[in-house]
Phi, psi and omega in degrees: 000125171272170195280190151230160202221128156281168182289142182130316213256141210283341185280153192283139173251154226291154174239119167247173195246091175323321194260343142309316188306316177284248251303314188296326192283308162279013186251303163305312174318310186301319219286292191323308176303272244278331172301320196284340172280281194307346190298291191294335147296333197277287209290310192277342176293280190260357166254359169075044196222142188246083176267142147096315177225168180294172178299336179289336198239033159089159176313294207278009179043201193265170154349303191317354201270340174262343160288351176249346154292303186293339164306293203300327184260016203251311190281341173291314192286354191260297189293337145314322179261334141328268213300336167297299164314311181300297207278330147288059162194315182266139125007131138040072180272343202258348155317310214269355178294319162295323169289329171310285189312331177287283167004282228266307153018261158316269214303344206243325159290309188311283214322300215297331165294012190232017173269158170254079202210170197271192182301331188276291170312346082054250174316287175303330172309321191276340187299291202290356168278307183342287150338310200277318190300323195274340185294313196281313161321281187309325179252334152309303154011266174317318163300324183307309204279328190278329211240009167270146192243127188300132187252128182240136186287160174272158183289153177297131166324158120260127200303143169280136194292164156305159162288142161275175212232000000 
């Protein structure tokens, strides 16, 4: 699927190759659920900090431990369908793809401070959104950058030489 382009403007617009971008983008998702399982088995196994549920419901805790996998890869694929949208559509995409992910980031660090949990869950919590934020940003990033397809200008004509005579 190609981009759109204004009139005038001399650059060709980008062609991505969608079923790579979705394949890197759902391939981000698996990564992203699994970080997220490990962050929250690491912090309730081995530091004893009761992320996402109290401490009474175990290392693997409750659902919630499948609602915050399922988050982080719900969030890949939204950030896969950004960066689709960006890159048919926008200026410098992968600039404003950086500002989305630091954003949505930060907002995702932020949340955990606006809960009635102690300090420590807290901090891990806004830690392991961090991970997550940076993971998911970097490898949609990469992918993005892999699945545009270089477009080569056509060469200019050339007037056909004359016959000798």
């Amino acid at each position: 699927m190609s981009g759109l382009n204004t009139p005038g403007d001399p650059r060709p617009s980008p062609v991505v190759n969608a079923g790579k971008l979705w394949a890197g983008g759902a391939a981000t998702a698996a990564v992203a659920s699994l970080i997220a399982i490990a962050g929250i088995l690491l912090g309730r196994g081995l530091f004893g900090i009761a992320v996402l549920a109290p401490k009474g419901q175990g290392v693997w805790g409750d659902a919630s431990t499948g609602w915050y996998a399922l988050g982080a890869a719900v969030s890949a694929l939204a950030a896969t369908g950004l960066i689709h949208v960006l890159l048919l559509t926008t200026p410098r995409p992968m600039r404003f793809f950086g500002w989305v992910i630091a954003l949505a980031t930060m907002v995702g660090m932020l949340a955990p401070f606006v809960v009635d949990a102690s300090l420590g869950v807290r901090l891990y919590t806004a830690g392991l959104n961090f991970v997550l934020g940076v993971a998911i940003g970097s490898l949609v990033a990469g992918t993005a950058k892999t699945a545009i397809v270089p477009v080569t200008p056509r060469p200019a004509s050339r007037p056909h030489p004359r016959p000798y005579r």
